[in-house]
Short mmCIF file of C-alpha atoms in Angstrom, two decimals:
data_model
loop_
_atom_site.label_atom_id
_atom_site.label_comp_id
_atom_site.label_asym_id
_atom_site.label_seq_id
_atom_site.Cartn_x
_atom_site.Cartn_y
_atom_site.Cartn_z
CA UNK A 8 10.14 -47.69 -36.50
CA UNK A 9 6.96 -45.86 -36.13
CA UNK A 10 5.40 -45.32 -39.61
CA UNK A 11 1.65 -43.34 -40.01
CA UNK A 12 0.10 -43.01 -43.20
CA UNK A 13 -0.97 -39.39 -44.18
CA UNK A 14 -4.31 -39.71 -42.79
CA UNK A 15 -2.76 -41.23 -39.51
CA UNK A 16 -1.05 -38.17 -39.21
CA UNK A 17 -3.79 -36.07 -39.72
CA UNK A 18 -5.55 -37.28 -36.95
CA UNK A 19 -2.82 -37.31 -33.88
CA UNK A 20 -2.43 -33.99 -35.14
CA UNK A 21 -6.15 -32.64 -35.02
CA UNK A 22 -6.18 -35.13 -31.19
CA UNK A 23 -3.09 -33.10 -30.22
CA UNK A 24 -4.62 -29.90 -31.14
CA UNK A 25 -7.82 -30.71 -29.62
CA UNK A 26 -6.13 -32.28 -26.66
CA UNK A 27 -4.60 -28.41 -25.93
CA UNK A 28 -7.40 -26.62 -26.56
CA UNK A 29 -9.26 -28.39 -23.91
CA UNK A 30 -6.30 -28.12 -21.65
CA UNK A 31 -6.31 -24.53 -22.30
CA UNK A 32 -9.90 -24.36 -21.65
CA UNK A 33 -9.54 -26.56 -17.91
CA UNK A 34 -6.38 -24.23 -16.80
CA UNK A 35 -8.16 -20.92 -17.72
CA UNK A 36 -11.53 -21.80 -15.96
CA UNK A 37 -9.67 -23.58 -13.23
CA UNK A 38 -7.13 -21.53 -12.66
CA UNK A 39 -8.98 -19.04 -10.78
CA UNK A 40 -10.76 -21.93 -8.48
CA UNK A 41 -7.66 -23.73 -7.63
CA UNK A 42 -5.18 -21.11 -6.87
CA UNK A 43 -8.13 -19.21 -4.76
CA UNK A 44 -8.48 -23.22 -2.58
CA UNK A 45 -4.63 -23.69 -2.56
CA UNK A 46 -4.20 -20.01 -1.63
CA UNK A 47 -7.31 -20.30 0.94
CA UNK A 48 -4.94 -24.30 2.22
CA UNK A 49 -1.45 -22.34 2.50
CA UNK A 50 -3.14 -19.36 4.87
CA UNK A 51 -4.64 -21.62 7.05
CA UNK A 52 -1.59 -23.88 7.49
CA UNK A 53 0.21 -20.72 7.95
CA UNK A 54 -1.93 -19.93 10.46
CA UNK A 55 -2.41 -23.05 11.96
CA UNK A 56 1.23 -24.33 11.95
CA UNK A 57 2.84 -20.71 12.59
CA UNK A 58 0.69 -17.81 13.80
CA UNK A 59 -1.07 -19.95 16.20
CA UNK A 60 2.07 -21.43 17.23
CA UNK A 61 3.41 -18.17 18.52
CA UNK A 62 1.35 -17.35 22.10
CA UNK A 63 -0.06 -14.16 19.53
CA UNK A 64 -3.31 -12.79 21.22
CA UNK A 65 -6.50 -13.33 19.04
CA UNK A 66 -8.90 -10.31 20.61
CA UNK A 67 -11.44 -9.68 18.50
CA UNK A 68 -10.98 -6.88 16.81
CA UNK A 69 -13.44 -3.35 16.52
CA UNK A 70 -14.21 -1.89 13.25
CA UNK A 71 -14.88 -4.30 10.54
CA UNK A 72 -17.53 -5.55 8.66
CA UNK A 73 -18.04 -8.75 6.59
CA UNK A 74 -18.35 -8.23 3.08
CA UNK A 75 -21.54 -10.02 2.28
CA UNK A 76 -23.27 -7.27 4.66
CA UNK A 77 -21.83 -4.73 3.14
CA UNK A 78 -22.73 -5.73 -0.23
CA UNK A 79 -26.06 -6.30 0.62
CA UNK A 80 -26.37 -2.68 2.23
CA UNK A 81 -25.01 -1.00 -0.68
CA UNK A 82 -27.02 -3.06 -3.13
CA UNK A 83 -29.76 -0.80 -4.88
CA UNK A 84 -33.13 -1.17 -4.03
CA UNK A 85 -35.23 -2.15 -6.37
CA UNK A 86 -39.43 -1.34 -5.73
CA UNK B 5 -19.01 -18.51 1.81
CA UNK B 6 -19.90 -15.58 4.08
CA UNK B 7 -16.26 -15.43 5.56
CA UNK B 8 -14.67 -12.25 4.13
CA UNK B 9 -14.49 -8.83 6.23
CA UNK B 10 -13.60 -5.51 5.89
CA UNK B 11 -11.51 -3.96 8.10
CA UNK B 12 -12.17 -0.44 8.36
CA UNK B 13 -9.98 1.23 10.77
CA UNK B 14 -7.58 2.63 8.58
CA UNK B 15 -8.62 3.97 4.56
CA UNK B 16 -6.77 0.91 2.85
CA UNK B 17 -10.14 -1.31 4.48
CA UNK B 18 -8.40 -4.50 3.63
CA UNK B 19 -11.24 -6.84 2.69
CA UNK B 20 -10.00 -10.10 3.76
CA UNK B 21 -10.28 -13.98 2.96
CA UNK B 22 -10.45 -16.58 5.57
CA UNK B 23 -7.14 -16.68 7.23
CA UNK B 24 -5.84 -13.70 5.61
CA UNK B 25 -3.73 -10.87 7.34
CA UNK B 26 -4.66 -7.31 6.59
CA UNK B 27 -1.70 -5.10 5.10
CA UNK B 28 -0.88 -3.67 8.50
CA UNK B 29 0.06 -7.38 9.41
CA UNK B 30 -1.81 -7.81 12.48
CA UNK B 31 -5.21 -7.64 12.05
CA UNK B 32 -6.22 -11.42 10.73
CA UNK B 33 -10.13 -12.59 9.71
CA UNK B 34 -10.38 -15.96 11.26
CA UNK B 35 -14.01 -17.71 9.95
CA UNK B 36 -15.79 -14.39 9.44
CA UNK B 37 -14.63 -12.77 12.31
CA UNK B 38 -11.48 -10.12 12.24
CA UNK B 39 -8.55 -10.63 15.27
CA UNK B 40 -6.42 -8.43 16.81
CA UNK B 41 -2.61 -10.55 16.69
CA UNK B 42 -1.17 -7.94 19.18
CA UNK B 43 -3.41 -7.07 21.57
CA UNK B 44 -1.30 -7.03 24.76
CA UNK B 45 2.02 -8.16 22.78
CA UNK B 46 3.92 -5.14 22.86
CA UNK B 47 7.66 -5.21 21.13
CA UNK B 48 8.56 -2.27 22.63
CA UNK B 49 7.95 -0.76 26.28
CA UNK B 50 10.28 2.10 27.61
CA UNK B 51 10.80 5.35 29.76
CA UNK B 52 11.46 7.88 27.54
CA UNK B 53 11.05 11.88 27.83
CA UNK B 54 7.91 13.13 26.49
CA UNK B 55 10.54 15.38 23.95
CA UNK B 56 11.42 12.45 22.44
CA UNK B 57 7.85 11.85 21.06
CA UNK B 58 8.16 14.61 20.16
CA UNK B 59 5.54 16.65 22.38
CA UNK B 60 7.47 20.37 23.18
CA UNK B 61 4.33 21.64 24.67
CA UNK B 62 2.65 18.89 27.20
CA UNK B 63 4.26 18.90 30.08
CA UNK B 64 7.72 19.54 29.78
CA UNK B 65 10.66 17.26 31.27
CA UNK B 66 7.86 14.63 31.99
CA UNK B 67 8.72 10.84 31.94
CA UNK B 68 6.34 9.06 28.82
CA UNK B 69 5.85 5.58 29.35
CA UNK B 70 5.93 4.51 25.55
CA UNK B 71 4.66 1.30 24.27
CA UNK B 72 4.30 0.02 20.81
CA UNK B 73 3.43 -3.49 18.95
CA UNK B 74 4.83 -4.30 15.52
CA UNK B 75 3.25 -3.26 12.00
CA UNK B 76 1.86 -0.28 10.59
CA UNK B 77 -0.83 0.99 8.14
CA UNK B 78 1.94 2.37 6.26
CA UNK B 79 4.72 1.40 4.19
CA UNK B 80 7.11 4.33 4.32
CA UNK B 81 10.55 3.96 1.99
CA UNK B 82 12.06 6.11 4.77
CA UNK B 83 10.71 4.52 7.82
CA UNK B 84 13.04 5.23 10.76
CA UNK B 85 11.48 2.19 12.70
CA UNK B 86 11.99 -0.39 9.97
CA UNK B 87 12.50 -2.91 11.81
CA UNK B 88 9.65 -2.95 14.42
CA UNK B 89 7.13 -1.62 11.92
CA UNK B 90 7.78 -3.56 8.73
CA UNK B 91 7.87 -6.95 11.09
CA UNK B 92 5.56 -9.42 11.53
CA UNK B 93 4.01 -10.78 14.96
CA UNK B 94 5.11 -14.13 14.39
CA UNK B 95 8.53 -13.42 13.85
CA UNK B 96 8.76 -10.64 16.30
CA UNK B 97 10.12 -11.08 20.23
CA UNK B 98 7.20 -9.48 22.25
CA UNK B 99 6.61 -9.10 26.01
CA UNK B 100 2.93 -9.84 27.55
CA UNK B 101 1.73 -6.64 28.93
CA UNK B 102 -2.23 -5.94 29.58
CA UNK B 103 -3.75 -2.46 29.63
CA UNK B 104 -3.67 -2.90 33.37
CA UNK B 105 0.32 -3.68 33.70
CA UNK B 106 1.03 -0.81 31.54
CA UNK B 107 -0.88 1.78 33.82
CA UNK B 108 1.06 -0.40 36.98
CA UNK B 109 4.13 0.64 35.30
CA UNK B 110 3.76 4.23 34.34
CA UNK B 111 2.68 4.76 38.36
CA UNK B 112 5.56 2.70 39.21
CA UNK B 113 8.47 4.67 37.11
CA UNK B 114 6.77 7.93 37.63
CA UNK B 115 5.46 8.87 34.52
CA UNK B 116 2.87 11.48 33.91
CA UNK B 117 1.94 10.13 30.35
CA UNK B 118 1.38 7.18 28.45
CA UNK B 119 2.52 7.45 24.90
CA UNK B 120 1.46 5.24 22.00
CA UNK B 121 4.44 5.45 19.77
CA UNK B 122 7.66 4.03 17.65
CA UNK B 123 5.01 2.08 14.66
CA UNK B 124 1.51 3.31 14.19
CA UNK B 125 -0.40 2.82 17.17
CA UNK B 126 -3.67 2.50 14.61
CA UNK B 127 -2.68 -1.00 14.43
CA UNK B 128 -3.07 -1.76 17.78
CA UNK B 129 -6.22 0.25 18.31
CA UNK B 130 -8.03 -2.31 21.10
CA UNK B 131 -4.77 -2.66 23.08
CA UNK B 132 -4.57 1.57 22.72
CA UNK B 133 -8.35 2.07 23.34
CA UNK B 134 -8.04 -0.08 26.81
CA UNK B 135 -4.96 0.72 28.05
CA UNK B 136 -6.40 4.87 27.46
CA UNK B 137 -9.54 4.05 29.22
CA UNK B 138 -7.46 2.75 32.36
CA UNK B 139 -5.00 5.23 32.33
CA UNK B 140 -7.65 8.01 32.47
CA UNK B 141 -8.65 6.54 35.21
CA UNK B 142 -5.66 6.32 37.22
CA UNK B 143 -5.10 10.20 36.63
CA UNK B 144 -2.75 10.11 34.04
CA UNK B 145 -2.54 11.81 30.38
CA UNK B 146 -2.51 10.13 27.34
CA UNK B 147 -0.69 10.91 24.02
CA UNK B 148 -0.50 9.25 20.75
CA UNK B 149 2.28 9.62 18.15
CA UNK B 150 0.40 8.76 14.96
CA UNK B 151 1.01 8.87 11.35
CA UNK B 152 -2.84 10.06 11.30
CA UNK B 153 -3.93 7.32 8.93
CA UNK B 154 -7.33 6.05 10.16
CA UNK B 155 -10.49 6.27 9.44
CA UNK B 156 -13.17 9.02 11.05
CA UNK B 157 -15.51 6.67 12.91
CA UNK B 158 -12.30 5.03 15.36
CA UNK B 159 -10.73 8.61 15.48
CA UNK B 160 -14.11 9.87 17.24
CA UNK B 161 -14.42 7.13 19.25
CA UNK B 162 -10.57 7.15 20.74
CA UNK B 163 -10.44 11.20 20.49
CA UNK B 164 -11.86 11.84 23.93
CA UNK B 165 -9.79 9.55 25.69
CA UNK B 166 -6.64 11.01 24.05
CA UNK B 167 -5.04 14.31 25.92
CA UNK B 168 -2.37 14.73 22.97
CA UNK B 169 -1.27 13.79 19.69
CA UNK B 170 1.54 14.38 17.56
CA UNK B 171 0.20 13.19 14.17
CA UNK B 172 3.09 12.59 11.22
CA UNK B 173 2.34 14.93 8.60
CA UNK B 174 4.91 13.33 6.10
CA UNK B 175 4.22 15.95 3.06
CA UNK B 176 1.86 17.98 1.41
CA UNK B 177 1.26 16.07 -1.99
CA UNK B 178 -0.87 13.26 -2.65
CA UNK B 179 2.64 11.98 -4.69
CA UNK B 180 4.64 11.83 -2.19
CA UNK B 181 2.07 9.39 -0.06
CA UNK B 182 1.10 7.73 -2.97
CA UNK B 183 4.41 6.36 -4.41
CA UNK B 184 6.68 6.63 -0.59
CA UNK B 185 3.73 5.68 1.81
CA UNK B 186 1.76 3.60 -0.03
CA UNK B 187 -1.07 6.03 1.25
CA UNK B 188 -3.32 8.96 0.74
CA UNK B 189 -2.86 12.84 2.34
CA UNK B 190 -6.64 13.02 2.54
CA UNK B 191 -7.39 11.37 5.34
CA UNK B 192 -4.42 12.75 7.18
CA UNK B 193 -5.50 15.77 7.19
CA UNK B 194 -9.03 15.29 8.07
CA UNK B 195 -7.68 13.08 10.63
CA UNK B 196 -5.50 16.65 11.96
CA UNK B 197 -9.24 18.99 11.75
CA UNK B 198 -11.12 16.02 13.44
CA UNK B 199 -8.17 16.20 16.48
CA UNK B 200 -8.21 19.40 17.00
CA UNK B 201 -12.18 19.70 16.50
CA UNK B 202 -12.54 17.61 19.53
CA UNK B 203 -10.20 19.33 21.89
CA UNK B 204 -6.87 17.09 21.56
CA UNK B 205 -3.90 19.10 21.72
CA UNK B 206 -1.88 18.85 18.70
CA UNK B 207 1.91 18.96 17.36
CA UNK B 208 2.89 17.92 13.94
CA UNK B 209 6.21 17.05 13.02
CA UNK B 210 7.54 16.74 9.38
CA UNK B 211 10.52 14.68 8.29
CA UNK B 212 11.87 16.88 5.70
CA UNK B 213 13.75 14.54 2.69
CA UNK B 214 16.21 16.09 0.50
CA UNK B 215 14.68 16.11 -3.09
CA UNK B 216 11.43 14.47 -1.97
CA UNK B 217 9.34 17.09 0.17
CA UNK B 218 12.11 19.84 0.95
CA UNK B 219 10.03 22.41 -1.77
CA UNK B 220 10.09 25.56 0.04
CA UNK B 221 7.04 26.53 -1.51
CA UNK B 222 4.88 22.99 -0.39
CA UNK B 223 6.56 23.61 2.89
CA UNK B 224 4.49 27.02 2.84
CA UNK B 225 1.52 25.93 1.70
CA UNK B 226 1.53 22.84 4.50
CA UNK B 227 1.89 25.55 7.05
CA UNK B 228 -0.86 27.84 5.79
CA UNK B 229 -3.09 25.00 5.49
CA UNK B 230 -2.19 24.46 9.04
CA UNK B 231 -2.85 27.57 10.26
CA UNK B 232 -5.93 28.10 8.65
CA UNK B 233 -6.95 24.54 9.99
CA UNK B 234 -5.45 23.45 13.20
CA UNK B 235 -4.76 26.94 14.17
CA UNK B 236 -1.49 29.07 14.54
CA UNK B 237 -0.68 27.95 18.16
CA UNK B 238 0.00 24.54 16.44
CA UNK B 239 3.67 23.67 17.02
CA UNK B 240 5.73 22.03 14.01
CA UNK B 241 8.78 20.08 14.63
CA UNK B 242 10.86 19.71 11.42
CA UNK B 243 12.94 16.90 11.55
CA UNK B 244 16.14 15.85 10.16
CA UNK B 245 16.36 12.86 7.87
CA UNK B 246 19.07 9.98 7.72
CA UNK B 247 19.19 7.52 5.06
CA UNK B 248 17.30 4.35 6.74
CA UNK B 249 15.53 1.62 5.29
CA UNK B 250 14.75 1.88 1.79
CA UNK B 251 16.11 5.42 1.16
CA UNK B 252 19.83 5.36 1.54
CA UNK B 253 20.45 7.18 -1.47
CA UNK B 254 19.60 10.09 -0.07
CA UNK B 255 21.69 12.11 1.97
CA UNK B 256 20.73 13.50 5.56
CA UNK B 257 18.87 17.02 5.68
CA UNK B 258 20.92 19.34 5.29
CA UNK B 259 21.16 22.05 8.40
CA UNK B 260 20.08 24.92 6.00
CA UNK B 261 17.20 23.40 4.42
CA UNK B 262 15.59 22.97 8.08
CA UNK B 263 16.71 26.38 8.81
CA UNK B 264 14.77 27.46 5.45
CA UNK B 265 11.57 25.23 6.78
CA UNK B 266 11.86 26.88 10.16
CA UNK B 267 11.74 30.37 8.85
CA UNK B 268 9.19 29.19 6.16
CA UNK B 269 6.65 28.32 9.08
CA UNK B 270 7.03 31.33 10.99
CA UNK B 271 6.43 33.50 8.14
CA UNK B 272 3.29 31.27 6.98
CA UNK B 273 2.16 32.30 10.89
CA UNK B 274 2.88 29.22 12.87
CA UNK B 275 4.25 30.29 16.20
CA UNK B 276 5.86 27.68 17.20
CA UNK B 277 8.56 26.36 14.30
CA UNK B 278 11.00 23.43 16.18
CA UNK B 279 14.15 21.42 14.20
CA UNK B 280 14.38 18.19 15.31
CA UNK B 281 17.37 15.14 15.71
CA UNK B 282 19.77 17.17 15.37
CA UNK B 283 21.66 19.73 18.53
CA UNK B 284 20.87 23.28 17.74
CA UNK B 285 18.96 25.93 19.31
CA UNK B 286 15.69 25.05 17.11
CA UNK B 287 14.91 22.91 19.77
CA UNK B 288 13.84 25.79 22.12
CA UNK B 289 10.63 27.76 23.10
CA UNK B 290 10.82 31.09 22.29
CA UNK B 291 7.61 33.51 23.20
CA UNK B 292 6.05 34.56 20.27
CA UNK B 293 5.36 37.85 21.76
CA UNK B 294 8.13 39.42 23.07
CA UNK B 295 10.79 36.63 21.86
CA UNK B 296 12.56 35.18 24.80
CA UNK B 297 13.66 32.47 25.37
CA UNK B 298 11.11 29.87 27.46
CA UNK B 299 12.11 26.21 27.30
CA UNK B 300 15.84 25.40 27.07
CA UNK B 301 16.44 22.21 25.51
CA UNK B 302 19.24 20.03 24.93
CA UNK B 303 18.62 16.94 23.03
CA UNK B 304 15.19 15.66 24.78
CA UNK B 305 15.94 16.71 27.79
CA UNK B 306 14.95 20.26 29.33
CA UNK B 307 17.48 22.52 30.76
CA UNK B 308 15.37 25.37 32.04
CA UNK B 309 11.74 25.88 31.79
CA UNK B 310 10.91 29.93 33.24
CA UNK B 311 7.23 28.96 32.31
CA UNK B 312 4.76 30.27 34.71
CA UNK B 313 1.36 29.07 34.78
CA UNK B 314 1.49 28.60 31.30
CA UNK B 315 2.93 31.98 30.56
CA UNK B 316 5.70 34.01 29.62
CA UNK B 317 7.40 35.17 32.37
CA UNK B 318 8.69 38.37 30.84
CA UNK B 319 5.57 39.57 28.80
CA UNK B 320 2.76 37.37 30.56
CA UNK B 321 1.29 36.09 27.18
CA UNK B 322 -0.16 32.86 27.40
CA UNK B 323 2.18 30.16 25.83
CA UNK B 324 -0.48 27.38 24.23
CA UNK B 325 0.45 23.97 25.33
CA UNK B 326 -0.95 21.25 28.19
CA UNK B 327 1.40 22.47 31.49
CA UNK B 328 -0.53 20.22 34.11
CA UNK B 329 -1.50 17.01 34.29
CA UNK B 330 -5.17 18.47 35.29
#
């Protein structure tokens, strides 16, 4: 049997304790990250494995604008 | 990253991540650059008579060769074209016709029109804006069945290639589009002044829903907005309901309630009040003038037309409407 004195105790418990905290800290902060690159993985094999599959026309399409440009315009200017 | 876009063609402006497809379904950013899916890749191609559309007042009797592609900018609980709309490209069956093989086939079956219609044509503005530019050429009108949901700057630029349109005004709250569309009124009705600002001859047509939009008194106010903004020679086809897609609660309209919108437009000053999917004689023209009867119709197809030139052959007041293909 697996016997720990008091203080033995006290410190898996205060590891274990750490040990989720940290965990906790990796998900939250990681969380966003990875499920943005697995999200960002899953569309392209979508679109690789299906969409492109499918004889679908890819014209390039009118009225759009990419993002960055339109931050950038509506950023305020500062003189 | 610099890979995400904005599409802006209709007011939900998807902004999109690499790969992603826009809510319409197909309209996809590929490295930074958005990508028509359906340009070309219509699901749906047919003959149909332009009362079908419905258009009561451009060229009556005339063949419409109607083409659509899946998805929409809309997500209507009541859409009556579920299944096209609501689909996606990749799991759709779709036939391979270019701008230049529909405008073959319209001369070849006869047609005086091509009509954009069944989903939202919006989504497939490029294959639209093409096809319109061709069939201009070749003589022909075009006409657009729309649920009006797109933005000003594409509306301009397609406007003067379009002869008609019969834009979906679905009700008169911003409620209703909010929680059954999944869209705004606002832009729906500047897309109905910025039509009719720029010459396109108009119809409206308004699926009236038991319990959801059948108000009598928002059914007046949509038709005095109308009149005071698309003007009273606008013709409004009310049209009867059935329980489709994600509203089968809901009974079908009942006759009386389109009755009750009928009358409800005429009084608000629109001349020309229609019922629609259903066999009565709300279908017909009467003059506004003198009140006889101008356009027999049964169904979508015309029975008698006395027309002449445009006007009423009894009282010789000019009946508004596109009556040549000049």
């Amino acid at each position: 049997m697996f016997r720990l004195s008091d203080k033995g105790w006290l410190r898996l418990a205060i590891l274990t304790g750490a040990l989720l905290v940290i965990t906790n800290l990796v998900m939250n902060v990681g969380e966003e990250y990875l499920r943005e690159r697995f999200e960002g993985m899953r569309r392209k094999a979508y679109f690789e494995n299906v969409i492109s599959r499918k004889g679908l026309s890819l014209k390039e399409a009118r009225h759009w604008r990419s993002v960055e440009d339109r931050e950038n315009q509506e950023a305020p200017v500062i003189k | 990253m610099g890979t995400e876009v904005q599409c802006t063609l209709c007011p939900t402006e998807c902004e999109l991540e690499n790969h992603q497809v826009g809510g319409c379904k197909v309209r996809i950013n590929r490295d930074g650059t958005l990508y028509s899916l359906v340009y070309g890749k219509p699901c749906a191609v047919q003959v149909d008579p332009i009362e079908k559309k419905p258009f009561y007042h451009v060229l009556p009797g005339a063949k419409a060769f109607s083409i659509a592609t899946v998805g929409c900018v809309l997500g209507c609980k009541f859409c009556q074209n579920w299944q096209i709309s609501q689909a996606l490209p990749e799991e759709s069956e779709h036939r391979d016709l270019d701008p230049d093989e529909v405008v073959r086939g319209a001369l070849y079956y006869g047609c005086q029109t091509v009509t954009y219609t069944y989903t939202e044509p919006t989504v497939f503005y490029e294959y639209m804006y093409d096809t319109a530019l061709l069939v201009r050429k070749f003589g022909l009108l075009n006409s657009v069945h729309t649920c009006g949901y797109i933005n000003q700057e594409p509306l301009r630029e397609l406007a003067p290639l379009l002869n008609a349109a019969d834009v979906d005004l679905k009700a008169f709250t911003e409620d209703f589009y909010g929680r059954i569309c999944g869209g705004r009124l606002k832009p729906v009705l500047e897309a109905i002044v910025t039509l009719r600002e720029m010459g396109v001859w108009l119809e409206i047509t308004n699926l009236v829903i038991p319990t959801l939009n059948d108000d009598p008194k928002e059914i007046r106010d949509m038709c005095r907005w109308l009149v005071e903004n698309a003007g009273p020679d606008t013709p409004i086809h009310f049209s009867r309901f059935f329980p489709y897609y994600k509203l089968k609660n809901l009974p079908p309209t009942p006759i009386e309630t389109l009755n009750m919108a009928q009358q409800t437009a005429r009084e608000a000053g629109l001349r020309y009040a229609y019922i629609g999917n259903i066999r009565q004689s709300g279908e017909n023209t009467y003059c506004p003038s003198c009140g006889k009867l101008l356009i027999e119709r049964i169904g979508y197809f015309v029975k008698q037309n006395l027309l002449q030139e445009g006007a009423c052959p009894y009282c010789k007041s000019s009946i508004a409407g596109v009556w040549d293909q000049t």
